[in-house]
Structures are given as C-alpha cells and as structure tokens.
Short mmCIF file of C-alpha atoms and ligand atoms in Angstrom, two decimals:
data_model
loop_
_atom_site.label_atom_id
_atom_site.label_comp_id
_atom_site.label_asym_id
_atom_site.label_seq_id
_atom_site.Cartn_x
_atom_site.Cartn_y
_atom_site.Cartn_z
CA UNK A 8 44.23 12.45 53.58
CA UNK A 9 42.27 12.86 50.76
CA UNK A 10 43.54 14.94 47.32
CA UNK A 11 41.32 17.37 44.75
CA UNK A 12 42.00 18.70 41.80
CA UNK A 13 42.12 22.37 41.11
CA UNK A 14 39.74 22.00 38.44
CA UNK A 15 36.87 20.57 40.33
CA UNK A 16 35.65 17.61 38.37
CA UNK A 17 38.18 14.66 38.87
CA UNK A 18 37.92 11.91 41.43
CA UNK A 19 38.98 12.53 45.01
CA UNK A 20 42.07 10.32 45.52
CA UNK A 21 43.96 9.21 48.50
CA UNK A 22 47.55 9.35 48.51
CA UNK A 23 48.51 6.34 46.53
CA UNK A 24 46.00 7.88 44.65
CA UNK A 25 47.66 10.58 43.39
CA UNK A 26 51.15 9.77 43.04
CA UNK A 27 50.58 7.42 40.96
CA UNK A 28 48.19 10.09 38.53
CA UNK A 29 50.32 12.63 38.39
CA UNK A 30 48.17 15.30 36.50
CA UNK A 31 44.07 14.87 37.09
CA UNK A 32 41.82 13.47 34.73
CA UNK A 33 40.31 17.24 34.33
CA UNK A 34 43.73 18.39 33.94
CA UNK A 35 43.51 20.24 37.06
CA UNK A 36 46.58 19.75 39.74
CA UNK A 37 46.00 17.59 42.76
CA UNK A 38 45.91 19.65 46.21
CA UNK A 39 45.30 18.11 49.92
CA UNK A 40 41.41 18.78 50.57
CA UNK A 41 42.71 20.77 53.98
CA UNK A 42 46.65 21.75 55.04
CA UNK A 43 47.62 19.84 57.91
CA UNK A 44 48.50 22.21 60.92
CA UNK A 45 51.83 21.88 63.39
CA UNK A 46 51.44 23.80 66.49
CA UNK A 47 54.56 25.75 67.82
CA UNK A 48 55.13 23.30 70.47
CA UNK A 49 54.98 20.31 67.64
CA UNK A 50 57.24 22.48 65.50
CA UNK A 51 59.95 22.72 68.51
CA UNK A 52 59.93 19.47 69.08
CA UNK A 53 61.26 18.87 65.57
CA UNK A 54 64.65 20.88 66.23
CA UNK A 55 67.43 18.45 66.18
CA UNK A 56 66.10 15.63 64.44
CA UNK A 57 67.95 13.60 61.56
CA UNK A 58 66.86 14.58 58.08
CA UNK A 59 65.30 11.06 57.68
CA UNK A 60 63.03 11.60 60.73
CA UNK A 61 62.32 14.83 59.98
CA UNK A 62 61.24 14.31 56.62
CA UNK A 63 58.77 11.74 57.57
CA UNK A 64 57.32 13.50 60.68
CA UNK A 65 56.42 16.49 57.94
CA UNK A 66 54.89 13.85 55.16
CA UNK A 67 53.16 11.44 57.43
CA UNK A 68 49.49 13.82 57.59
CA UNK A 69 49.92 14.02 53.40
CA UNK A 70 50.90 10.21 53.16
CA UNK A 71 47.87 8.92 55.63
CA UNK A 72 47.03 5.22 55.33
CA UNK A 73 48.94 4.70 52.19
CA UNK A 74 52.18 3.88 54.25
CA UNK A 75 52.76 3.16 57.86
CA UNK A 76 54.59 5.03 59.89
CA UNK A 77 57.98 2.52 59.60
CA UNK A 78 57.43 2.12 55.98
CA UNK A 79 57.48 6.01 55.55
CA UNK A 80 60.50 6.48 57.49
CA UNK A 81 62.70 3.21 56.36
CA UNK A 82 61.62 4.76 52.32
CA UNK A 83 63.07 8.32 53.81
CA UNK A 84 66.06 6.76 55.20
CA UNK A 85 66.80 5.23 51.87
CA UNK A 86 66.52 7.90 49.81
CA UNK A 87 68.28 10.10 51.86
CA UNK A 88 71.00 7.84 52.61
CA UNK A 89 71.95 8.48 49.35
CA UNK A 90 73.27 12.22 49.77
CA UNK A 91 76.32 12.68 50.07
CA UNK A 92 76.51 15.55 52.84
CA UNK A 93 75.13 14.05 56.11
CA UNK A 94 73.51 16.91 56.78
CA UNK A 95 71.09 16.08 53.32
CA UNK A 96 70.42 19.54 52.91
CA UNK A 97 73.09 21.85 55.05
CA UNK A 98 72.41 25.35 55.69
CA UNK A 99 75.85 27.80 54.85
CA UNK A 100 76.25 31.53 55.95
CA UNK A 101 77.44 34.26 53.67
CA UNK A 102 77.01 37.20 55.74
CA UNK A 103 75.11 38.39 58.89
CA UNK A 104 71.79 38.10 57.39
CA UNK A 105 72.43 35.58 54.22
CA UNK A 106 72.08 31.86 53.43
CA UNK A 107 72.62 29.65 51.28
CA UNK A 108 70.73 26.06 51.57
CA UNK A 109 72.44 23.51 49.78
CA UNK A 110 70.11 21.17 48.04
CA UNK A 111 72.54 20.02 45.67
CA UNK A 112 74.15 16.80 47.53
CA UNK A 113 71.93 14.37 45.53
CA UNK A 114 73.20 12.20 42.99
CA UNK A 115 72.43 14.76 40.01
CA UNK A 116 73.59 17.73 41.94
CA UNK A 117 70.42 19.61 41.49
CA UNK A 118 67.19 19.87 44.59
CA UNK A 119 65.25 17.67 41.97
CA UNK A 120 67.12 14.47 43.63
CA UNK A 121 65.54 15.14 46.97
CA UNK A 122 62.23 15.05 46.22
CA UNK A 123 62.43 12.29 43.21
CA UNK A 124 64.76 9.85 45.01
CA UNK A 125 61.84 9.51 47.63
CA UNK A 126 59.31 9.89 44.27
CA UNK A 127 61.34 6.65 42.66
CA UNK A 128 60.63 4.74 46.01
CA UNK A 129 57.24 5.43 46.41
CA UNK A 130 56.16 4.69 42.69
CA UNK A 131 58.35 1.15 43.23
CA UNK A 132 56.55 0.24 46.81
CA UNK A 133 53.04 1.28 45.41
CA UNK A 134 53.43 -0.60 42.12
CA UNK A 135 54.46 -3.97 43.62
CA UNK A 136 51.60 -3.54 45.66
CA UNK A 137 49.25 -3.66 43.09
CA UNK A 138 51.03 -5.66 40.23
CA UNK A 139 50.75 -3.22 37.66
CA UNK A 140 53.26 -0.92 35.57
CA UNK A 141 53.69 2.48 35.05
CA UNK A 142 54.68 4.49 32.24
CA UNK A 143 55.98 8.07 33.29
CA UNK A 144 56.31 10.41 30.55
CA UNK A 145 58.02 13.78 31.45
CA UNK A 146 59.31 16.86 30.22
CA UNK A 147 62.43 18.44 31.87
CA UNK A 148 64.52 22.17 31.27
CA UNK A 149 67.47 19.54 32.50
CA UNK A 150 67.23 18.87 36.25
CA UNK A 151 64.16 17.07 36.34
CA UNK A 152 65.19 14.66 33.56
CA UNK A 153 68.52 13.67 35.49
CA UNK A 154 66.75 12.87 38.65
CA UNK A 155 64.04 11.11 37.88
CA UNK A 156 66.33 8.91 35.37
CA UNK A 157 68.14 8.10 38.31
CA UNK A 158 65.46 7.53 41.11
CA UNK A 159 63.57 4.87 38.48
CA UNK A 160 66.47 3.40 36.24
CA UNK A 161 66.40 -0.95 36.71
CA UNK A 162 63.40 -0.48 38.76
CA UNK A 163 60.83 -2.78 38.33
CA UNK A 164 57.36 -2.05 37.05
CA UNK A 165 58.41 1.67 35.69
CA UNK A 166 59.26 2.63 32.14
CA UNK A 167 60.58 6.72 31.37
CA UNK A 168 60.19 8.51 28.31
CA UNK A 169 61.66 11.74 29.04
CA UNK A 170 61.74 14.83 26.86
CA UNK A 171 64.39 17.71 26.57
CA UNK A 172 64.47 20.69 24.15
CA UNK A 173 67.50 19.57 21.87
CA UNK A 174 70.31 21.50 22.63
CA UNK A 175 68.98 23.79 25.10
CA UNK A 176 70.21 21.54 28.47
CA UNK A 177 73.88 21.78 29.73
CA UNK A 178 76.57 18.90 28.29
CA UNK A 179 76.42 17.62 32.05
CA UNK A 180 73.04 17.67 32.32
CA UNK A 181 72.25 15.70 28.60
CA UNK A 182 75.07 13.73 30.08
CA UNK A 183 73.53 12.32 33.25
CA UNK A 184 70.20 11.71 31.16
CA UNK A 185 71.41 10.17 27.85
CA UNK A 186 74.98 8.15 29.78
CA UNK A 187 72.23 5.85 31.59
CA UNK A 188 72.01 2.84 30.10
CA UNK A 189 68.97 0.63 31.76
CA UNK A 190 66.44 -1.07 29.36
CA UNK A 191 63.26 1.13 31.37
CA UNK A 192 64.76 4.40 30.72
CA UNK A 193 63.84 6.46 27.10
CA UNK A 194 65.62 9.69 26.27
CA UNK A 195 63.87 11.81 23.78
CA UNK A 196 65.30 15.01 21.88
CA UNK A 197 62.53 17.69 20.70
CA UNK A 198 62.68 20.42 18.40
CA UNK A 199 61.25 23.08 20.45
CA UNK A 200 61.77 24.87 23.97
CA UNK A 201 60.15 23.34 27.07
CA UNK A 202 57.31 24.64 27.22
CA UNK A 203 56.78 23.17 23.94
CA UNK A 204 57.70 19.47 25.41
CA UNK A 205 55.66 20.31 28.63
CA UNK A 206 52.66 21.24 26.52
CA UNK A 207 52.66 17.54 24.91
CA UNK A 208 53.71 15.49 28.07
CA UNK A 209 50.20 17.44 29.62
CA UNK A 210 48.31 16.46 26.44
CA UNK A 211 49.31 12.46 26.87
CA UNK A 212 47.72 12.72 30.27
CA UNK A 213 44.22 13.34 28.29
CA UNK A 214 45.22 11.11 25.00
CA UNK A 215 42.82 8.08 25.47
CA UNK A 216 45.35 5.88 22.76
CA UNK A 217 47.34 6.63 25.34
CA UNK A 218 45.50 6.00 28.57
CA UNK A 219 43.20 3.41 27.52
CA UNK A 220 46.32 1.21 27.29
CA UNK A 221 48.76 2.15 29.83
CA UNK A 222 49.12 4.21 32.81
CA UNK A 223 50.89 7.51 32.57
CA UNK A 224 52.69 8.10 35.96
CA UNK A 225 54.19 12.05 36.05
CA UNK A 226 57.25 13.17 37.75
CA UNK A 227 57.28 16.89 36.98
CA UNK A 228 56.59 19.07 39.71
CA UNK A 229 52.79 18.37 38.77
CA UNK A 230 53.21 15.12 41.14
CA UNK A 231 52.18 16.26 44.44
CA UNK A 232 54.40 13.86 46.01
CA UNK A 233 57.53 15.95 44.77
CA UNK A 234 55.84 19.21 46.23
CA UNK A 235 55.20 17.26 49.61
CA UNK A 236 59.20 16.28 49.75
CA UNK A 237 59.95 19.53 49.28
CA UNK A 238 58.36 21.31 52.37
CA UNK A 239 60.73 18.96 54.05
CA UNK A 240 63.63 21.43 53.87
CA UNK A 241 62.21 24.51 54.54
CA UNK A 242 61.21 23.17 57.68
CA UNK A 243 64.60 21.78 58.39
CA UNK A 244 66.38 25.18 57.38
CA UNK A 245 63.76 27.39 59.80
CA UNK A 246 64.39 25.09 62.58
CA UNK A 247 68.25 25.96 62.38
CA UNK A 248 67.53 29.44 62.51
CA UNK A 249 65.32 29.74 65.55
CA UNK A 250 61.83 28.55 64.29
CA UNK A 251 59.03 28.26 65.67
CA UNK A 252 60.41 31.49 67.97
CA UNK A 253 61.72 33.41 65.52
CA UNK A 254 60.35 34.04 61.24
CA UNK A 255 62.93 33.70 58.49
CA UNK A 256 62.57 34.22 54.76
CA UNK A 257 63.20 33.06 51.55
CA UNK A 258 64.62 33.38 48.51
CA UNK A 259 63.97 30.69 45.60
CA UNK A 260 64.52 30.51 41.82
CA UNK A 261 61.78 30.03 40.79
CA UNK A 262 60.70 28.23 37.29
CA UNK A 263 57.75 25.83 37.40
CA UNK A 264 56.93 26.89 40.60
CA UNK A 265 56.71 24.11 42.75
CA UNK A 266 59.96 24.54 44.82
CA UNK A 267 58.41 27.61 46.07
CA UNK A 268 54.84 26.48 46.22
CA UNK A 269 56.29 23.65 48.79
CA UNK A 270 57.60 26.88 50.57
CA UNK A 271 53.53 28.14 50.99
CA UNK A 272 52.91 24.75 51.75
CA UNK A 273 55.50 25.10 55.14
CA UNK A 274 53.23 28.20 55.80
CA UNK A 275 50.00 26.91 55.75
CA UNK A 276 51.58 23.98 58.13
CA UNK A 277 52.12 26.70 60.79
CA UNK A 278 55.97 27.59 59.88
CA UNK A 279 56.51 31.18 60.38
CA UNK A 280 57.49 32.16 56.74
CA UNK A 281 57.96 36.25 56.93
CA UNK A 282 58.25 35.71 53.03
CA UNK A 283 58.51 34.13 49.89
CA UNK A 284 60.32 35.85 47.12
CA UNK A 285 59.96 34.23 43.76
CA UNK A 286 63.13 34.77 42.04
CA UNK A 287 63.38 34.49 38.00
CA UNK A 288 65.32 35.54 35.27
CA UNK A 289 64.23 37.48 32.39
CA UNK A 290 61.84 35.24 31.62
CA UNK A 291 59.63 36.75 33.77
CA UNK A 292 55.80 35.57 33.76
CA UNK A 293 55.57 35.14 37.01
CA UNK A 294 57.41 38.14 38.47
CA UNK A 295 54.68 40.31 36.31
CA UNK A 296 52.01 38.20 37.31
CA UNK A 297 52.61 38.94 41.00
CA UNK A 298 53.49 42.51 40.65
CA UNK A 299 50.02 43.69 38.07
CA UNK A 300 48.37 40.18 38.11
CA UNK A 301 49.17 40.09 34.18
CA UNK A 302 49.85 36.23 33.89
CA UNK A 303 50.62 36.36 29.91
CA UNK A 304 53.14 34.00 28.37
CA UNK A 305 55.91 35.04 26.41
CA UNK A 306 58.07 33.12 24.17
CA UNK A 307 61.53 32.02 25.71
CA UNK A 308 64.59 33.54 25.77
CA UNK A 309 67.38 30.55 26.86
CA UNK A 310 69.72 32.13 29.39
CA UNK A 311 72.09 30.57 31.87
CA UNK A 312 69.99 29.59 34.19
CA UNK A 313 67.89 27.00 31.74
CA UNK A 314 66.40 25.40 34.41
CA UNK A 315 63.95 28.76 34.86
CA UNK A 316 63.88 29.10 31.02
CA UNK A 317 59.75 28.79 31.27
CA UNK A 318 56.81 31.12 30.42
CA UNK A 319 54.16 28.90 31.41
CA UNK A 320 54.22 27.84 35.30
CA UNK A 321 52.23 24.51 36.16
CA UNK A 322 51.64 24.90 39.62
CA UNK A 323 51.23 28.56 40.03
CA UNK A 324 47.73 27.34 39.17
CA UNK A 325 48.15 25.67 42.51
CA UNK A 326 48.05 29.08 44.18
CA UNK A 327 45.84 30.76 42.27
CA UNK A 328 43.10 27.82 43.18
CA UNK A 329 43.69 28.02 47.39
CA UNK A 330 43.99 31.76 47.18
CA UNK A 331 41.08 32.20 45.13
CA UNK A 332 38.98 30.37 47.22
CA UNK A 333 39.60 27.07 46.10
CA UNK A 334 36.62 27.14 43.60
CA UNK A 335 36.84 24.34 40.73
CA UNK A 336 34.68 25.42 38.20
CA UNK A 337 36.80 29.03 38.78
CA UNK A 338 39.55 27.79 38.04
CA UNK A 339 38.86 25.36 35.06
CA UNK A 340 37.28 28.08 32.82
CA UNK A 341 39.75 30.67 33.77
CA UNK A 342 42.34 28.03 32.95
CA UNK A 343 40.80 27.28 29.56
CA UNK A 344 41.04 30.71 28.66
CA UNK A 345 44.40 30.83 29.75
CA UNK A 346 45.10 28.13 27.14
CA UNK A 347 43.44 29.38 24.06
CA UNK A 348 44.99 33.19 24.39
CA UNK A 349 47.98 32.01 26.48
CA UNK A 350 46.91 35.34 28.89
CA UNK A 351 45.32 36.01 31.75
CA UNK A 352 44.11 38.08 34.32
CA UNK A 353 44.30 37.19 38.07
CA UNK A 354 41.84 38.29 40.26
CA UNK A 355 41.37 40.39 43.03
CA UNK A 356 41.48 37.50 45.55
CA UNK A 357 44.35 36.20 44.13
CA UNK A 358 46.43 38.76 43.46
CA UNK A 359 45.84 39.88 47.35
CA UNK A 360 45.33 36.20 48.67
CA UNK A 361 49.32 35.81 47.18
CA UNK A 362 50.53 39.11 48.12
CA UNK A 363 50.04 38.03 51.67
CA UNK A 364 53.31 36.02 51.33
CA UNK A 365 54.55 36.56 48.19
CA UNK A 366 56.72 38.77 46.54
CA UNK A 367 59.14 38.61 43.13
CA UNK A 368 62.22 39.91 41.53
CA UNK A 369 63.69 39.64 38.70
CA UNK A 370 67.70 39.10 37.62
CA UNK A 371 69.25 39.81 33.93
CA UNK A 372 72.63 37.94 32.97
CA UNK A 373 74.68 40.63 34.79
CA UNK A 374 72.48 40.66 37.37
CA UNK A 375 73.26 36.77 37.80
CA UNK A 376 77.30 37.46 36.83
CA UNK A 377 77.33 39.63 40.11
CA UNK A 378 75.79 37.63 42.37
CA UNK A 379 78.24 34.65 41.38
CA UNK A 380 81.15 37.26 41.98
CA UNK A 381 79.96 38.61 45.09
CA UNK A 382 79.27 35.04 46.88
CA UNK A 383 82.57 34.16 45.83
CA UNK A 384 84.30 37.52 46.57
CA UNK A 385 82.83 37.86 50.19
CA UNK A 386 81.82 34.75 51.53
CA UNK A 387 84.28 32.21 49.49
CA UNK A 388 81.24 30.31 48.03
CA UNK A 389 81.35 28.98 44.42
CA UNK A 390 77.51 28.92 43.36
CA UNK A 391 75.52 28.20 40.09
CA UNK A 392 73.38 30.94 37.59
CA UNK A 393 69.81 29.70 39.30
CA UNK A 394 71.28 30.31 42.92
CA UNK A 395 73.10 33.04 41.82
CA UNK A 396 69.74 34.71 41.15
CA UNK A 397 68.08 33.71 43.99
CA UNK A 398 71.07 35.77 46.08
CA UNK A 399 70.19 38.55 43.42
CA UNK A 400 67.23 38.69 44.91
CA UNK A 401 67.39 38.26 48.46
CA UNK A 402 69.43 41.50 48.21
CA UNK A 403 67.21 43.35 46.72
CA UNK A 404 64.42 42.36 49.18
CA UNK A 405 62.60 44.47 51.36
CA UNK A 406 62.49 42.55 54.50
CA UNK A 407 63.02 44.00 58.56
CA UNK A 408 67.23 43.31 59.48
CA UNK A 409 66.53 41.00 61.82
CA UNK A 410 64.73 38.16 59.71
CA UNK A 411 66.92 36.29 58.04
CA UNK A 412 67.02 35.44 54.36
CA UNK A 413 67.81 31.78 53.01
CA UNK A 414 68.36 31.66 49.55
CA UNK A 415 67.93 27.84 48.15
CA UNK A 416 71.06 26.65 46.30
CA UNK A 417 69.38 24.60 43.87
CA UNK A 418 71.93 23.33 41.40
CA UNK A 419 75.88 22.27 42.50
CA UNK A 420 77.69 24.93 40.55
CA UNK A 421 79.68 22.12 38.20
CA UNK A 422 76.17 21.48 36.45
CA UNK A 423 76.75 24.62 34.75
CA UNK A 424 80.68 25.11 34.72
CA UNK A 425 80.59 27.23 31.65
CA UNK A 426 78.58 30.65 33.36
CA UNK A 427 80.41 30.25 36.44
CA UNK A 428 83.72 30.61 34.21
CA UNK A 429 82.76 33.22 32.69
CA UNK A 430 81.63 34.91 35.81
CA UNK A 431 84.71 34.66 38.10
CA UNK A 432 86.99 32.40 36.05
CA UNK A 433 87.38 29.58 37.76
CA UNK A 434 85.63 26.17 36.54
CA UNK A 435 83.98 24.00 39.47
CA UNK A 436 84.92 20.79 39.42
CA UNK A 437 82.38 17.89 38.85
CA UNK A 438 82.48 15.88 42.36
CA UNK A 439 83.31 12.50 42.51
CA UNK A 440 80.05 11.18 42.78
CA UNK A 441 79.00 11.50 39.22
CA UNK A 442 81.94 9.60 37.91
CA UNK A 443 83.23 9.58 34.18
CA UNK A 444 80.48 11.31 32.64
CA UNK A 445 82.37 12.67 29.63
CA UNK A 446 83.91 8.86 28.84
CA UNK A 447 80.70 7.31 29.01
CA UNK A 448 78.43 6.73 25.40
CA UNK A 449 75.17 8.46 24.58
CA UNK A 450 71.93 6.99 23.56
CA UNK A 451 68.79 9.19 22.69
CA UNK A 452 66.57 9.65 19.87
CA UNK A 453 65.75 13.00 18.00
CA UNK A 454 62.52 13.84 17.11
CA UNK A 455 60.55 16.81 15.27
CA UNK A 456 58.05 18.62 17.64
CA UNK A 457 55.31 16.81 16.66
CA UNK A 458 52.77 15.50 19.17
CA UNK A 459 51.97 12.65 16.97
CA UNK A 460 55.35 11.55 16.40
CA UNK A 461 55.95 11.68 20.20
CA UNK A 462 52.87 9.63 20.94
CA UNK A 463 53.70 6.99 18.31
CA UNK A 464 57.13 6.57 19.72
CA UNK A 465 56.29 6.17 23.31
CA UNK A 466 52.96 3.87 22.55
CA UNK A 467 55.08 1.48 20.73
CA UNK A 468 57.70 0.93 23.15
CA UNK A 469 55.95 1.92 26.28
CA UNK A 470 54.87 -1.89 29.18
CA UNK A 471 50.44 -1.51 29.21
CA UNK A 472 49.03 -0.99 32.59
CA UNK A 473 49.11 -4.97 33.47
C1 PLP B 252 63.99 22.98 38.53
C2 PLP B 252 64.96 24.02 38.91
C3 PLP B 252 64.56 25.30 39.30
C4 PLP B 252 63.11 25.73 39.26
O1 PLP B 252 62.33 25.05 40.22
P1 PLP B 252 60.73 25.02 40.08
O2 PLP B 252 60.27 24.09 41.13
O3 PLP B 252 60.45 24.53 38.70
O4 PLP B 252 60.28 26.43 40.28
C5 PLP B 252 65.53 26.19 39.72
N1 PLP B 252 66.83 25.86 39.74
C6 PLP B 252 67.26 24.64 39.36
C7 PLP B 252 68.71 24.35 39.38
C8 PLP B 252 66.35 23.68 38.94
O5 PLP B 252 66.78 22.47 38.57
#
C-alpha cells in the first residue's frame, strides 16, 4: 500500500514509510492512495473473532509488505494483551437503542492506549530494523501525552518530548505523564493552550535545525498508523450489532478529529455506517464547519472535557482532501490560507461530499452534567465529560428507531473524577491498574511559549537520526 499526502508534493511512502514521518514533508497529512474494500461476505466472516485477530485482519491491506502477516498479528496480540477487559474494547447497553463502547481498558484509561500501544510497537520493530533513532515530539490536550509515554517509555531507539498546556490537563492525567520516570521520556510544560503547543510540534516537522539532525517521529493523531488502529473498533462494535446485515451509527467526541475520521475510514472499507455524528463541546469549529461550511478558529474556552478543548482540527483536513476530490495543489493553497487568516471556507464538494455521512452537535457544561446524570440514573453507568457528550448527542440525533446508536466511551470516568462529582456526586475510583499515582514524584520542565525556547530544549537533549 502506498501513502500521499493531502498536500500533493511530498514523496509517496509505503507503510514503514509513514509511520515513521508522521506529518509530510509538505505538511500535508498522509492518506492510503485507494481505501481497501471488504465485501459483505469478508465482513461476516469477521463476526466472532478475538480482538487480536480482528485487528490485524482490518490493518493487514494498510500495513502491506512492511510486516508479515505473523508479525502483524503477534505485535496486535501484544499490545492488546495489555487491556485489561478481555473483551479490549466491550460494547455496554443503556437502553433499547443506546451504547456505550468502552475504549477505556488501556493502561491510561483513555482510547489513545489502543491505537498507541500498537503505535509504540511498530516504531520499536521498524527502528531495530533499520538501526536508527527516533525523536517524537508531540503535543497532547492530556490523553495523548499519557499513552504514548507509556507505549515508548525504556524502549530502545525512541526519545519523547511531549508538550502540555500548563495547567490545563487533569491532576491524573499530568500524573501519568510527569510520574514516569525512564531516561527516553521528556515532559514539557507550555504557557499557552494546545493549539498553541500543536502549532509548534507542526512547525519542528519543517525546522531543518531540527530535521537535518534527527528524525522527528509524530504520535498525534497526524500518524496514520493511530487512525488505521482505530477503524479496528468500529468494526468490532458493528459486528456485535448485526453488521454486515444490518447499519448502526455513531456517536464520537470529537476533538482532533481522527477518532472519527477512523470511523469514515470503516465506511469507505465497506462497513455499513448509517452515520457519523461529530460530537463537541462549545468549542465548536467543527460542528459550524459541517453545518455552514464556516471552518474559522476561535480562541479556546477550557471546559471539562479538555481533551476536545481545540479550535484547530488536524485531520479534518483529511476529509476535506478525499471529499474534495483528493486534489493536492487544492488543498495546499486552501490550507495556506487557512493558516494566515485562521478561516476558511469549505467548498461545495466538501461540504456535500461530508454531509453524505456526517453530521454534528454540539453540548454546553449542562448539556454534559445531564448526560452524566442520565447514564447513571437509567442505565447504572458511571461515564466521563467527553462520553458524556457524545450520549448528548446521540440523543439528539436524527436517525430511523431501528439503527442503533454507539456512542464511544473514550476516557474511564476516574481520569476526570472532579466533573463527574460535581455531576452526580459520587467520585469514580481510579482502578487498580494505574497504581499509586498520587505517591509517586513529578519531573517536568516549564517553559514560556516560545518556539525557540522549545526547539533549543529538545535539540540539545534530543539522540540524532544514527
Ligand atoms: C483525544 C480525545 C478525544 C478526541 O479525539 P480526537 O481523535 O482528537 O477527535 C475525545 N475524548 C477523549 C477522552 C480523548 O482523549
């Protein structure tokens, strides 16, 4: 299988290729050249299959040559192994037409740990392979940060500099970052909101002080390989509810879009998807951008549900590139513009190309406080802000009776113990697996949101390429 960027001008790359680059050398967003199809027949024949299996049945047309069929599926069995619900990703009813999916039973308790536990793998087969090291700088609203630290801490050949807005994660979530102690792994406080850290981790990709010397790997949601994990469960979740034979929907809070762009992905793959609804809070740049194609950023409001706490959406540009007609030079300049004016305009093939599968909603604070209240209240299930507005939404959706809805419980409602109080006074518990947390010591370093600063700090601490 061979990769393109959005932005028409970088190298083709295989998949090796591209999880290893992370974001293209034209700053576009790598994208298979063609979706690989399932017919109905192949897509029954998955029903029933371990997660493991499963997962590597779905990757093996993205992963082509790079791995052979046993390597793919002992690296899935690994990674998966690691969950602690045997089930990986088990599917919960609240009411005739509900669901939850739980994606939480990683080791960080957020989805991020499916798709980066198999991320950590890859990077450490690939990079033994061909001797060299990588240096994976990333910026994370909290989840992200967590699960990559965990997928790549002590392995060889990887360093991390990861960045978080200072003081705008959860205590658990700075906790399962900055309570790692492995000589690879860099935690890194910036003034600023995430966007502000995203914009700078994107500008590294395209610093040549940077990449003349080493080679920056990426494990936001800009790594197709996460986006390729992730279709994995949407499968798996369809399959339980009478896929290929029967369409379900979805519900998924939504923030840098790629949880739900793996969601399109199942589509194009031949799942029968009746819909997508992109669920956000009230930062809500892409809920207007799919309703009157007005894709203008915002500044942040922090709520809740920081994990969505974003204006600017890396992968919608994804979307906008295969339902615009996947033209290159398109895309680039309307993407430039998009960066000088931070606004713009989608166009009539896009707006209809997404409308096709797409639709959005949008949850305030009490809109989230309810939805907490009324999965506890009805269907005895504790569940987290970002789910909680995910539910919001599925409610409000506009979808025939007989489809059902699956909402994706993306975060294990003790990674945010504090709005779940407040909503139906009860504080989850933090399970087991996570351990002392709260006894363990910090390390990270605060710094100013300055791109220079950044660069500085990471160049002079960061392995070179080989
Ligand atoms: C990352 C995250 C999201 C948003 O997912 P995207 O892929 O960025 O859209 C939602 N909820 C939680 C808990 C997350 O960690």
């Amino acid at each position: 299988m061979e990769y393109i960027s959005t932005r028409g001008s970088a190298l083709a790359l295989d998949f090796e290729g591209v999880t290893l680059a992370g974001l293209a050398s034209d700053g576009g967003l790598y994208l298979p050249r063609e979706w690989p199809q399932f017919s109905e027949a192949e897509i029954a024949d998955m029903a029933g299959l371990p997660y493991a299996e499963l997962a590597a049945r779905i990757m093996a047309p993205f992963v082509g040559d790079s791995l052979s069929e046993e390597e793919l599926l002992s690296l899935c069995q690994q990674a998966y192994g690691r969950f602690a619900h045997d089930a990986v990703t088990p599917l919960v009813q609240l009411d005739e037409r509900q669901w939850l999916l739980e994606l939480f039973h990683g080791p960080t308790l957020a989805f991020k740990d499916v798709a980066l536990q198999l991320l950590g793998l890859l990077f450490e087969t690939f990079l033994s392979r061909r001797k060299s090291n990588l240096t994976i700088v990333g910026a994370t609203s909290g989840d992200t940060g967590s699960a990559a630290i965990d997928a790549v801490a002590g392995r060889e050949g990887v360093d991390i500099f990861m960045l978080h807005p200072n003081g705008r994660v959860s205590d658990v979530q700075r906790r399962q970052m900055t309570t790692v102690r492995a000589p690879n792994v860099h935690n890194i406080a910036i003034e600023g909101s995430f966007d502000d850290a995203q914009a700078m981790v994107k500008r590294m990709f395209s610093d040549e002080s940077l990449t003349s010397r080493f080679h920056i790997g990426a494990v936001n949601s800009i790594n197709w390989a996460r986006l390729m994990a992730q279709v994995v469960y949407y499968f798996a979740s369809a399959l339980q509810l009478g896929a290929p034979h029967r369409e379900v929907a979805f519900s998924v809070p939504t923030g840098n879009f790629g949880d739900v762009f793996a969601g399109y992905v199942a589509a194009k793959m031949g799942l029968p998807i009746s819909q997508l609804i992109v669920a956000t809070n009230v930062n809500d740049i892409l809920h207007r951008a799919l309703t009157d194609g007005d894709y203008s950023a915002g500044t942040v409001t922090p709520t809740a549900a920081p994990s969505m706490d974003i204006q600017v959406s890396s992968n919608f540009e994804r979307l906008l590139f295969d339902c615009g007609g996947r033209d290159g030079s398109a895309m680039a300049e309307q993407m430039r513009g998009f960066e000088t004016t931070k606004a713009m305009q989608l166009t009539n093939s896009q707006r209809e190309g997404a409308a096709q599968l797409f639709t959005s909603a949008r949850a305030d604070a009490d809109d989230m406080a309810r939805a907490i209240r009324w999965a506890h209240d009805h269907s005895c299930q504790v569940i987290d802000p970002h789910t909680a507005i995910g539910l919001h939404a599925a409610q409000q959706a506009d979808i025939a009776t007989s489809t059902p809805i699956v909402t994706l419980a993306t975060a294990h409602p003790a990674k945010f113990r504090d709005a779940v109080e407040r909503a139906i006074g009860l504080r989850p518990d933090l399970p087991t697996r996570v351990g002392d947390l709260f006894a363990r010591e910090e390390a990270y370093t605060e710094l100013p949101g300055e791109y220079d600063t950044v660069r500085d700090f990471i160049a002079e601490r960061a392995t070179p390429a080989n």
